[in-house]
Amino acid sequence: MRIRRLPDHLVNKIAAGEVVERPASAAKELVENALDAAATLISVDLRDGGAALVRVTDDGVGMTADELPLALERHATSKLPSDADLDAIATLGFRGEALAAIAAVSRFTISSRTRDAAEGLRLVGEGGVIAQRLAVPAERGTSVEVRDLFFNTPARLKFLKSPATELGATLRAITQLALAQPAVQFRVAHNGRAALTAPAAKDLRERAGAVWGWPIAQRLLRVDRTEHGLHVHGVAGPPDLTRGGRDDIVIVVNGRPVRDPALLQAALAAYRPLLARDRFPLVVVAIDMPAADVDANVHPTKAWVRFRHPRLVQEMLLAALRDALRTPDVVPTMSAAGGATWTATGPSAATDASALPADQHALFAETPAAYMPGRFGRVLGQVQDTFIVATTDDEVFFLDQHVVHERVLFERLESDLAVGAPPSQALLFPETVDLPPAARALLERWRPTLERLGFAFDSRPDGALVVSAVPALLKGDEPRRLLEAAVDELGGPKAEAPAMERALAFVACRGAIKANTPLAREEMERLVTDLGRTRTPYFCPHGRPILSRVSMHDIRRELKRTW
């Protein structure tokens, strides 16, 4: 086999494999080009998660009729005038690969006009080849329309996920750029519906309010530290404001959102003594430093960077976040509250169901059941307000009261679904909940399943959700925390589990009695009896073991009791 030079169209396809991994990559690269063009308004239109259409329109400086065709060539860029500029990169893009790579694996239309031009130029083509060139009236700026991404690379196309998953990835990428550039207005629409609206903001807190919601933005702590030529500034959530994933930890270096494992670990180290192991903070931190001290020319996606003094940058980030977490604002304001009660799902006085209106679910009524020893024997008591101890003639059982109740509620909800919908509780005052765009997209994906379980929520034109009902089991939960928990749980791993089963497990877990809750003997006996009637009494819906057992034979042998 002889060595030969690869044709340009094949080279572009190979390069596209590095630069354009999925629709989110294309959207990110096009938005970065718009930011480099000094745009003040960037609009992104998506269809089918971006696989069918990604259109990015900006009001930047635009390109002349001579420059536009050249922009589709590999390694053609206006952002790197000389070799020396490679040592101090001040723009988001600089390699001149992205636009050529995107055009090589899509059907594209690009229109652009500069401020001084009387008309613009439109290029239409596919697979990197320009098929049509037209002079057209156009607004100042550039519009890039990418259709049928990977239409000519079926191997890459078959690895795309569902539209909802691709949309979530795209929104996360654009949200990070929006947080990194608060002075620029962003608008994102999916299938004609607004997915992200972020007006130009005067500061990062205001931009965080547009992305995460104003109640969250008001609680964010100010981060600001300048030392050794580095300026670390931004906002960070208090320890009680957390997520179940790392998507809301955004680290920006000289205006560029980056993925740096060492910086991520430094951010988590600042919170480590304050957070549970599976919870993560909300952080947006910008690190400003001399351009010569950071190298963005590491990977074609430009998401990874190298630092001249990496240890200094990590220590500065850690110190800045620790300073913020030591301020008085980190302590939440506590309100007076009465003693905890366990109502329909736990310890509370039972209410006579016959006294309730016929159309009202008996929220505090107890399902009739006989009290008698079951397969786990009789209850002896409670240990550490968390474990129920029961015994038969042959064994002693230690049962985790939370997972016991979780299993009981899970199977009760399954039975309710088999004959209709589980009881739902309408809120007296519907509550408005602001969530990040990716979280809203996930909830829309799960909406039919959640509505079957008793949730009711509607989308407002500004993207916020209005919650009007929740499952009766969860009536004591604040709707805002409930939906945030749903996003964390349903957006996590275990994708192989059926949708309804995962949603049922979530509702059962939230409704179950918690650890460190004292129970009366009657309540413990009821829980243990109900567990004995379940189909799967040894594991909770998430797979955790429910109980531990000790054989009486082993106890007698250990204590040498032979009679």
Coordinates of C-alpha atoms in Angstrom, one line a residue:
M1 CA 0.0 0.0 0.0
R2 CA 1.4 3.4 -1.1
I3 CA 1.4 6.6 1.0
R4 CA -0.9 9.2 -0.5
R5 CA -2.3 12.6 0.5
L6 CA -5.8 12.5 1.8
P7 CA -8.3 14.6 -0.1
D8 CA -9.5 17.8 1.6
H9 CA -13.1 16.7 2.2
L10 CA -11.9 13.6 4.0
V11 CA -9.4 15.6 6.1
N12 CA -12.3 17.9 7.1
K13 CA -14.4 14.9 8.2
I14 CA -11.6 13.5 10.3
A15 CA -11.1 16.9 11.9
A16 CA -14.8 17.2 12.6
G17 CA -14.5 14.1 14.7
E18 CA -12.4 16.0 17.2
V19 CA -14.2 19.4 17.1
V20 CA -17.8 18.4 16.6
E21 CA -18.7 15.6 19.0
R22 CA -22.5 16.3 19.1
P23 CA -24.9 19.2 18.5
A24 CA -23.8 20.8 21.7
S25 CA -20.3 21.1 20.3
A26 CA -21.5 22.8 17.2
A27 CA -23.6 25.2 19.2
K28 CA -20.8 26.0 21.5
E29 CA -18.3 26.7 18.7
L30 CA -20.8 29.0 16.8
V31 CA -21.7 30.9 20.0
E32 CA -18.0 31.4 20.8
N33 CA -17.4 32.8 17.2
A34 CA -20.3 35.2 17.9
L35 CA -18.8 36.4 21.1
D36 CA -15.4 36.9 19.4
A37 CA -17.3 39.1 16.9
A38 CA -18.3 41.5 19.7
A39 CA -21.9 40.5 19.6
T40 CA -24.3 42.0 22.1
L41 CA -27.2 39.7 21.2
I42 CA -26.9 36.0 20.4
S43 CA -30.0 34.0 19.4
V44 CA -29.8 30.2 19.2
D45 CA -32.6 28.1 17.5
L46 CA -32.6 24.4 17.9
R47 CA -34.7 21.6 16.6
D48 CA -34.8 18.0 17.8
G49 CA -32.1 18.7 20.4
G50 CA -29.9 20.3 17.7
A51 CA -29.5 17.2 15.5
A52 CA -32.0 18.6 12.9
L53 CA -31.1 22.3 13.2
V54 CA -28.7 24.6 15.0
R55 CA -29.0 28.2 14.0
V56 CA -26.9 30.9 15.7
T57 CA -27.6 34.5 14.8
D58 CA -25.6 37.5 16.2
D59 CA -25.3 41.2 15.8
G60 CA -21.5 41.3 15.7
V61 CA -19.1 42.9 13.3
G62 CA -19.9 40.5 10.4
M63 CA -17.8 39.4 7.5
T64 CA -17.2 40.9 4.1
A65 CA -18.0 39.1 0.8
D66 CA -14.3 38.3 0.4
E67 CA -13.9 36.9 3.9
L68 CA -17.0 34.7 4.2
P69 CA -15.9 32.0 1.7
L70 CA -12.5 32.0 3.3
A71 CA -14.0 31.4 6.8
L72 CA -15.0 27.9 5.6
E73 CA -11.4 27.0 4.9
R74 CA -9.4 25.0 7.5
H75 CA -7.1 27.1 9.6
A76 CA -8.4 30.4 8.2
T77 CA -9.0 32.8 11.1
S78 CA -9.0 36.5 11.9
K79 CA -8.0 35.9 15.5
L80 CA -4.3 35.0 15.2
P81 CA -2.6 37.7 13.2
S82 CA 1.0 36.6 14.0
D83 CA 3.0 33.8 15.6
A84 CA 3.5 35.8 18.8
D85 CA -0.3 36.0 19.4
L86 CA -0.3 32.2 20.0
D87 CA 1.6 32.8 23.3
A88 CA -1.1 35.2 24.6
I89 CA -4.5 34.2 23.2
A90 CA -7.3 36.7 24.1
T91 CA -10.2 35.2 22.1
L92 CA -12.4 32.2 22.6
G93 CA -11.5 30.8 19.1
F94 CA -8.2 31.0 17.3
R95 CA -7.6 27.7 15.5
G96 CA -9.8 28.3 12.4
E97 CA -11.1 24.7 12.5
A98 CA -14.6 24.9 13.9
L99 CA -16.6 26.4 11.1
A100 CA -14.9 24.2 8.4
A101 CA -15.4 21.1 10.6
I102 CA -19.1 21.9 11.1
A103 CA -19.7 22.6 7.4
A104 CA -18.0 19.3 6.5
V105 CA -20.6 17.2 8.3
S106 CA -23.8 19.2 7.7
R107 CA -26.0 21.1 5.3
F108 CA -25.2 24.7 6.0
T109 CA -26.3 28.2 5.2
I110 CA -24.2 31.2 6.3
S111 CA -25.2 34.8 5.9
S112 CA -23.2 37.8 7.0
R113 CA -23.0 41.6 6.5
T114 CA -20.6 44.2 8.0
R115 CA -21.7 47.6 9.2
D116 CA -20.5 49.4 6.1
A117 CA -21.7 47.0 3.4
A118 CA -24.9 47.8 1.5
E119 CA -25.9 44.1 1.4
G120 CA -24.8 40.8 2.7
L121 CA -23.6 37.5 1.3
R122 CA -25.2 34.1 1.7
L123 CA -23.4 30.8 1.1
V124 CA -25.4 27.5 0.9
G125 CA -23.9 24.1 0.7
E126 CA -23.4 20.7 2.2
G127 CA -20.5 18.4 3.2
G128 CA -18.1 21.4 3.1
V129 CA -18.8 22.2 -0.5
I130 CA -20.4 25.6 -1.4
A131 CA -23.3 25.0 -3.8
Q132 CA -24.8 28.5 -3.9
R133 CA -23.6 32.1 -3.5
L134 CA -26.1 34.9 -3.3
A135 CA -26.0 38.6 -2.5
V136 CA -28.9 39.2 -0.1
P137 CA -30.3 42.0 2.1
A138 CA -29.2 41.1 5.7
E139 CA -29.0 42.6 9.2
R140 CA -25.5 43.5 10.4
G141 CA -23.9 40.4 11.9
T142 CA -23.7 36.8 11.0
S143 CA -26.2 33.9 10.9
V144 CA -25.0 30.3 10.7
E145 CA -27.6 27.6 10.0
V146 CA -26.5 24.0 10.5
R147 CA -29.0 21.3 9.4
D148 CA -28.9 17.5 9.5
L149 CA -25.7 17.3 11.5
F150 CA -23.6 14.2 10.6
F151 CA -25.8 13.4 7.6
N152 CA -22.7 12.2 5.7
T153 CA -21.0 10.4 8.6
P154 CA -23.5 7.7 9.7
A155 CA -21.0 6.2 12.1
R156 CA -21.1 9.4 14.2
L157 CA -24.9 9.9 13.7
K158 CA -25.8 6.6 15.3
F159 CA -24.1 7.6 18.5
L160 CA -26.3 10.6 19.1
K161 CA -28.6 10.3 22.1
S162 CA -32.3 11.1 22.4
P163 CA -33.4 14.7 21.5
A164 CA -34.0 15.4 25.2
T165 CA -30.4 14.3 26.1
E166 CA -28.8 16.3 23.3
L167 CA -30.9 19.3 24.2
G168 CA -29.7 19.1 27.8
A169 CA -26.1 18.9 26.7
T170 CA -26.5 21.9 24.4
L171 CA -28.3 24.0 27.1
R172 CA -25.5 23.2 29.5
A173 CA -22.8 24.4 27.1
I174 CA -24.7 27.6 26.2
T175 CA -25.6 28.3 29.9
Q176 CA -21.9 28.2 30.8
L177 CA -21.1 30.7 28.1
A178 CA -23.9 32.9 29.2
L179 CA -22.6 32.8 32.8
A180 CA -19.1 33.6 31.5
Q181 CA -20.3 36.6 29.5
P182 CA -23.1 38.3 31.6
A183 CA -23.0 41.5 29.5
V184 CA -24.2 39.7 26.3
Q185 CA -27.9 38.9 25.8
F186 CA -28.7 35.3 25.1
R187 CA -31.9 33.8 23.7
V188 CA -32.3 30.0 23.1
A189 CA -35.4 28.4 21.6
H190 CA -36.1 24.7 21.0
N191 CA -38.7 23.6 18.6
G192 CA -40.1 27.1 18.6
R193 CA -40.4 27.4 22.4
A194 CA -38.1 29.5 24.6
A195 CA -35.6 27.4 26.5
L196 CA -33.3 30.1 27.9
T197 CA -33.8 33.9 28.1
A198 CA -30.9 35.8 29.6
P199 CA -31.0 39.6 29.1
A200 CA -27.8 41.6 29.3
A201 CA -26.8 41.8 33.0
K202 CA -24.8 44.3 35.0
D203 CA -23.1 41.6 37.0
L204 CA -22.8 37.9 37.5
R205 CA -25.4 37.7 40.3
E206 CA -28.0 39.2 37.9
R207 CA -27.1 36.7 35.2
A208 CA -27.3 33.9 37.7
G209 CA -30.8 35.0 38.5
A210 CA -31.8 34.7 34.9
V211 CA -30.3 31.2 34.7
W212 CA -30.9 29.7 38.2
G213 CA -33.8 31.9 39.4
W214 CA -33.8 35.0 41.5
P215 CA -34.4 33.3 44.9
I216 CA -31.2 31.3 44.4
A217 CA -29.3 34.3 43.1
Q218 CA -30.1 36.4 46.2
R219 CA -28.5 33.7 48.4
L220 CA -25.3 33.4 46.5
L221 CA -22.1 34.5 48.3
R222 CA -19.7 37.0 46.7
V223 CA -16.3 35.7 45.8
D224 CA -13.5 38.2 45.3
R225 CA -9.8 37.8 45.9
T226 CA -6.8 39.4 44.2
E227 CA -3.3 38.3 44.8
H228 CA -0.1 37.4 42.9
G229 CA -1.5 38.9 39.6
L230 CA -4.6 36.8 39.7
H231 CA -8.2 38.0 40.3
V232 CA -10.7 35.4 41.4
H233 CA -14.2 36.7 41.4
G234 CA -17.8 35.4 41.1
V235 CA -20.6 33.9 43.2
A236 CA -20.9 30.7 45.2
G237 CA -23.9 29.0 46.9
P238 CA -24.0 28.5 50.7
P239 CA -23.5 24.9 51.8
D240 CA -27.2 24.3 52.2
L241 CA -27.8 25.2 48.5
T242 CA -26.7 22.1 46.6
R243 CA -27.3 20.0 43.6
G244 CA -27.0 16.3 42.9
G245 CA -24.5 16.8 40.0
R246 CA -21.5 18.9 39.1
D247 CA -23.1 20.8 36.1
D248 CA -23.6 24.0 38.1
I249 CA -19.9 24.3 39.0
V250 CA -18.7 26.7 36.3
I251 CA -15.0 27.8 36.2
V252 CA -14.1 30.5 33.8
V253 CA -10.5 31.4 32.8
N254 CA -10.1 34.8 31.0
G255 CA -13.7 34.6 29.8
R256 CA -13.5 30.9 28.7
P257 CA -15.4 28.2 30.5
V258 CA -12.9 25.4 31.1
R259 CA -12.9 21.7 32.2
D260 CA -10.0 21.4 34.5
P261 CA -10.1 18.5 37.0
A262 CA -7.6 20.1 39.4
L263 CA -9.6 23.4 39.6
L264 CA -12.8 21.4 40.1
Q265 CA -11.3 19.5 43.0
A266 CA -10.0 22.7 44.5
A267 CA -13.6 24.1 44.4
L268 CA -15.0 20.9 46.0
A269 CA -12.2 21.0 48.6
A270 CA -13.4 24.4 49.8
Y271 CA -16.8 22.8 50.5
R272 CA -15.7 19.3 51.5
P273 CA -16.2 19.6 55.3
L274 CA -19.7 21.2 54.8
L275 CA -21.4 19.0 52.2
A276 CA -22.6 15.4 52.0
R277 CA -20.5 13.2 49.8
D278 CA -23.2 13.0 47.0
R279 CA -24.1 16.8 47.0
F280 CA -22.4 19.5 45.0
P281 CA -22.4 23.3 45.3
L282 CA -23.5 26.0 42.9
V283 CA -20.4 28.0 41.9
V284 CA -19.6 30.4 39.1
V285 CA -16.0 31.7 39.5
A286 CA -14.0 33.7 36.9
I287 CA -10.2 33.7 37.1
D288 CA -8.5 36.6 35.4
M289 CA -4.8 36.4 34.7
P290 CA -2.3 37.5 32.1
A291 CA -3.0 35.8 28.8
A292 CA 0.6 34.7 28.6
D293 CA 0.2 32.6 31.8
V294 CA -2.4 30.3 30.3
D295 CA -2.3 28.1 27.3
A296 CA -5.6 27.3 25.6
N297 CA -4.0 25.5 22.6
V298 CA -4.3 22.1 24.2
H299 CA -7.2 20.4 22.4
P300 CA -9.3 21.4 19.3
T301 CA -12.4 21.9 21.5
K302 CA -10.4 24.5 23.6
A303 CA -12.1 23.2 26.8
W304 CA -8.8 22.2 28.5
V305 CA -6.1 24.7 29.4
R306 CA -2.6 24.6 30.9
F307 CA -1.3 27.1 33.4
R308 CA 2.2 28.5 33.9
H309 CA 1.7 28.2 37.6
P310 CA -1.0 25.6 38.2
R311 CA -0.5 25.2 41.9
L312 CA -0.9 29.0 42.4
V313 CA -4.2 29.1 40.5
Q314 CA -5.6 26.1 42.5
E315 CA -4.6 27.6 45.8
M316 CA -6.1 31.0 44.9
L317 CA -9.4 29.4 43.9
L318 CA -9.5 27.4 47.1
A319 CA -8.7 30.5 49.2
A320 CA -11.2 32.7 47.5
L321 CA -14.0 30.2 48.0
R322 CA -13.1 29.6 51.7
D323 CA -13.1 33.3 52.3
A324 CA -16.6 33.5 50.9
L325 CA -17.8 30.5 53.1
R326 CA -16.5 32.2 56.2
T327 CA -18.7 35.3 55.8
P328 CA -21.8 35.7 58.1
D329 CA -24.0 35.4 55.0
V330 CA -23.3 31.7 54.9
V331 CA -25.4 31.0 58.0
P332 CA -29.0 30.5 56.9
T333 CA -31.8 32.4 58.8
M334 CA -33.7 29.9 61.0
S335 CA -37.4 30.3 61.6
A336 CA -39.3 29.0 64.6
A337 CA -40.9 25.6 63.9
G338 CA -42.9 23.2 65.9
G339 CA -42.1 19.6 66.6
A340 CA -42.0 17.2 63.7
T341 CA -45.0 15.0 63.1
W342 CA -45.4 12.0 60.9
T343 CA -48.8 12.2 59.3
A344 CA -50.3 10.0 56.6
T345 CA -46.9 8.4 56.0
G346 CA -45.8 8.2 59.6
P347 CA -46.3 9.1 63.2
S348 CA -49.3 11.4 63.8
A349 CA -52.7 11.1 65.2
A350 CA -55.0 9.3 62.7
T351 CA -58.1 11.1 61.4
D352 CA -61.4 9.4 60.8
A353 CA -61.7 9.2 57.0
S354 CA -65.5 9.2 57.3
A355 CA -65.4 12.8 58.5
L356 CA -63.8 14.1 55.3
P357 CA -65.6 15.3 52.2
A358 CA -66.1 12.7 49.6
D359 CA -63.9 14.4 47.0
Q360 CA -61.0 15.0 49.4
H361 CA -58.3 12.4 49.9
A362 CA -57.9 11.2 53.5
L363 CA -54.5 12.8 53.9
F364 CA -54.2 11.8 57.6
A365 CA -56.2 8.6 57.6
E366 CA -54.5 5.3 58.2
T367 CA -55.2 2.3 55.9
P368 CA -57.0 -0.3 57.9
A369 CA -54.8 -3.3 58.8
A370 CA -54.7 -5.9 61.5
Y371 CA -51.9 -5.5 64.1
M372 CA -50.2 -8.8 64.5
P373 CA -46.7 -10.2 64.4
G374 CA -45.6 -10.9 60.9
R375 CA -42.6 -12.6 59.3
F376 CA -40.2 -10.4 61.3
G377 CA -41.8 -11.2 64.7
R378 CA -42.5 -8.7 67.5
V379 CA -40.9 -5.3 67.9
L380 CA -38.6 -4.8 70.8
G381 CA -37.8 -1.1 70.3
Q382 CA -35.8 1.5 68.4
V383 CA -32.0 2.2 68.4
Q384 CA -30.6 5.7 67.7
D385 CA -34.0 6.8 66.5
T386 CA -33.2 5.1 63.2
F387 CA -33.2 1.3 63.5
I388 CA -36.2 -0.8 64.6
V389 CA -35.3 -4.0 66.5
A390 CA -37.6 -7.0 66.1
T391 CA -37.3 -10.6 67.0
T392 CA -38.7 -14.1 66.4
D393 CA -37.8 -17.3 68.2
D394 CA -34.9 -17.8 65.8
E395 CA -33.6 -14.4 64.8
V396 CA -33.1 -10.8 65.8
F397 CA -33.7 -8.1 63.0
F398 CA -32.3 -4.6 62.7
L399 CA -34.5 -2.7 60.2
D400 CA -33.7 0.8 58.8
Q401 CA -36.9 2.6 59.3
H402 CA -36.5 4.9 56.3
V403 CA -35.9 2.2 53.8
V404 CA -38.6 0.0 55.4
H405 CA -41.1 2.8 54.8
E406 CA -39.7 3.5 51.4
R407 CA -40.4 -0.1 50.3
V408 CA -43.9 -0.1 51.8
L409 CA -44.8 3.2 50.0
F410 CA -43.3 2.0 46.7
E411 CA -45.5 -1.0 46.5
R412 CA -48.5 0.9 47.8
L413 CA -48.0 3.4 44.9
E414 CA -47.7 0.6 42.4
S415 CA -51.0 -0.8 43.6
D416 CA -52.7 2.7 43.3
L417 CA -51.3 3.0 39.8
A418 CA -52.8 -0.4 38.8
V419 CA -56.3 0.9 39.6
G420 CA -55.9 4.5 38.7
A421 CA -53.8 7.5 39.7
P422 CA -52.4 7.9 43.2
P423 CA -54.0 10.6 45.3
S424 CA -52.9 14.1 44.5
Q425 CA -52.9 17.2 46.7
A426 CA -53.7 20.6 45.1
L427 CA -51.7 23.5 46.5
L428 CA -53.7 26.3 48.0
F429 CA -51.4 28.8 46.3
P430 CA -49.6 27.5 43.2
E431 CA -45.8 28.1 43.5
T432 CA -43.5 29.4 40.8
V433 CA -40.2 27.6 40.5
D434 CA -37.2 28.8 38.5
L435 CA -34.8 26.1 37.3
P436 CA -31.8 26.1 35.0
P437 CA -32.7 25.5 31.3
A438 CA -31.2 21.9 31.3
A439 CA -33.3 21.0 34.4
R440 CA -36.4 22.4 32.7
A441 CA -35.7 20.3 29.6
L442 CA -35.3 17.2 31.8
L443 CA -38.6 17.8 33.7
E444 CA -40.4 18.2 30.3
R445 CA -39.0 14.8 29.3
W446 CA -40.3 13.3 32.6
R447 CA -43.5 15.3 32.7
P448 CA -46.0 12.5 31.6
T449 CA -44.6 10.1 34.2
L450 CA -44.7 12.7 37.0
E451 CA -48.2 13.8 36.1
R452 CA -49.4 10.2 36.4
L453 CA -48.0 10.2 40.0
G454 CA -49.9 13.4 41.0
F455 CA -47.7 16.3 40.0
A456 CA -49.2 19.2 38.1
F457 CA -47.1 22.0 36.7
D458 CA -47.2 24.4 33.8
S459 CA -44.6 26.3 31.9
R460 CA -44.7 30.1 31.9
P461 CA -43.6 32.1 28.8
D462 CA -40.4 33.2 30.7
G463 CA -39.5 29.5 31.3
A464 CA -40.4 29.3 34.9
L465 CA -42.6 26.4 36.2
V466 CA -45.8 26.9 38.1
V467 CA -46.5 23.9 40.4
S468 CA -50.2 23.5 41.3
A469 CA -50.3 20.0 42.8
V470 CA -48.0 17.3 44.2
P471 CA -48.6 13.7 45.2
A472 CA -50.5 13.4 48.5
L473 CA -47.6 11.6 50.1
L474 CA -45.3 14.6 49.6
K475 CA -47.7 17.4 50.7
G476 CA -45.2 18.4 53.5
D477 CA -42.4 19.1 51.0
E478 CA -41.7 22.5 49.6
P479 CA -42.5 22.3 45.8
R480 CA -39.3 24.1 44.9
R481 CA -37.1 21.6 46.7
L482 CA -39.2 18.8 45.5
L483 CA -38.6 19.6 41.8
E484 CA -34.9 20.3 42.4
A485 CA -34.7 16.8 44.0
A486 CA -36.6 15.3 41.1
V487 CA -34.1 16.8 38.6
D488 CA -31.2 15.4 40.7
E489 CA -32.7 11.9 41.0
L490 CA -34.2 11.5 37.5
G491 CA -31.2 13.1 35.7
G492 CA -28.7 10.7 37.4
P493 CA -27.4 7.3 36.3
K494 CA -29.5 4.1 36.3
A495 CA -30.9 5.0 32.8
E496 CA -31.6 1.3 32.3
A497 CA -34.4 1.4 35.0
P498 CA -37.9 1.9 33.6
A499 CA -39.1 5.5 33.8
M500 CA -42.1 4.8 36.0
E501 CA -40.1 2.7 38.4
R502 CA -37.5 5.4 38.9
A503 CA -40.3 8.0 39.4
L504 CA -42.1 5.8 41.9
A505 CA -38.8 5.2 43.8
F506 CA -38.2 9.0 44.0
V507 CA -41.7 9.7 45.4
A508 CA -41.5 6.8 47.9
C509 CA -38.1 8.0 49.1
R510 CA -39.2 11.6 49.6
G511 CA -42.4 10.5 51.4
A512 CA -40.8 8.0 53.7
I513 CA -40.1 8.6 57.4
K514 CA -36.6 9.9 57.9
A515 CA -33.8 8.6 60.1
N516 CA -33.3 10.2 63.5
T517 CA -37.1 10.3 64.0
P518 CA -38.5 8.8 67.3
L519 CA -41.4 6.4 66.7
A520 CA -44.0 5.1 69.1
R521 CA -44.2 1.4 69.5
E522 CA -47.5 1.2 67.6
E523 CA -45.9 3.0 64.7
M524 CA -42.9 0.6 64.6
E525 CA -45.2 -2.4 64.8
R526 CA -47.3 -1.0 61.9
L527 CA -44.2 -0.4 59.7
V528 CA -42.8 -3.9 60.4
T529 CA -46.1 -5.6 59.7
D530 CA -46.5 -3.6 56.4
L531 CA -43.0 -4.6 55.4
G532 CA -43.9 -8.3 56.0
R533 CA -46.7 -8.0 53.4
T534 CA -44.6 -6.6 50.6
R535 CA -43.4 -8.6 47.7
T536 CA -39.7 -7.6 48.1
P537 CA -39.1 -7.0 51.8
Y538 CA -35.3 -7.1 51.9
F539 CA -34.3 -4.3 49.5
C540 CA -35.5 -0.8 49.0
P541 CA -36.5 0.4 45.4
H542 CA -33.0 1.9 45.0
G543 CA -31.3 -1.5 45.9
R544 CA -30.2 -0.7 49.4
P545 CA -30.6 -3.5 52.0
I546 CA -33.5 -3.0 54.4
L547 CA -32.4 -5.1 57.3
S548 CA -29.6 -7.0 59.0
R549 CA -30.3 -10.2 60.9
V550 CA -28.5 -12.1 63.7
S551 CA -29.3 -15.8 64.4
M552 CA -30.3 -16.7 67.9
H553 CA -28.3 -19.9 67.5
D554 CA -25.2 -17.9 66.9
I555 CA -25.9 -15.7 69.9
R556 CA -26.4 -18.8 72.2
R557 CA -23.2 -20.3 70.8
E558 CA -21.2 -17.1 71.3
L559 CA -22.4 -16.9 74.9
K560 CA -22.0 -20.6 75.5
R561 CA -25.7 -20.9 76.4
T562 CA -26.4 -24.6 75.8
W563 CA -29.7 -25.0 77.6

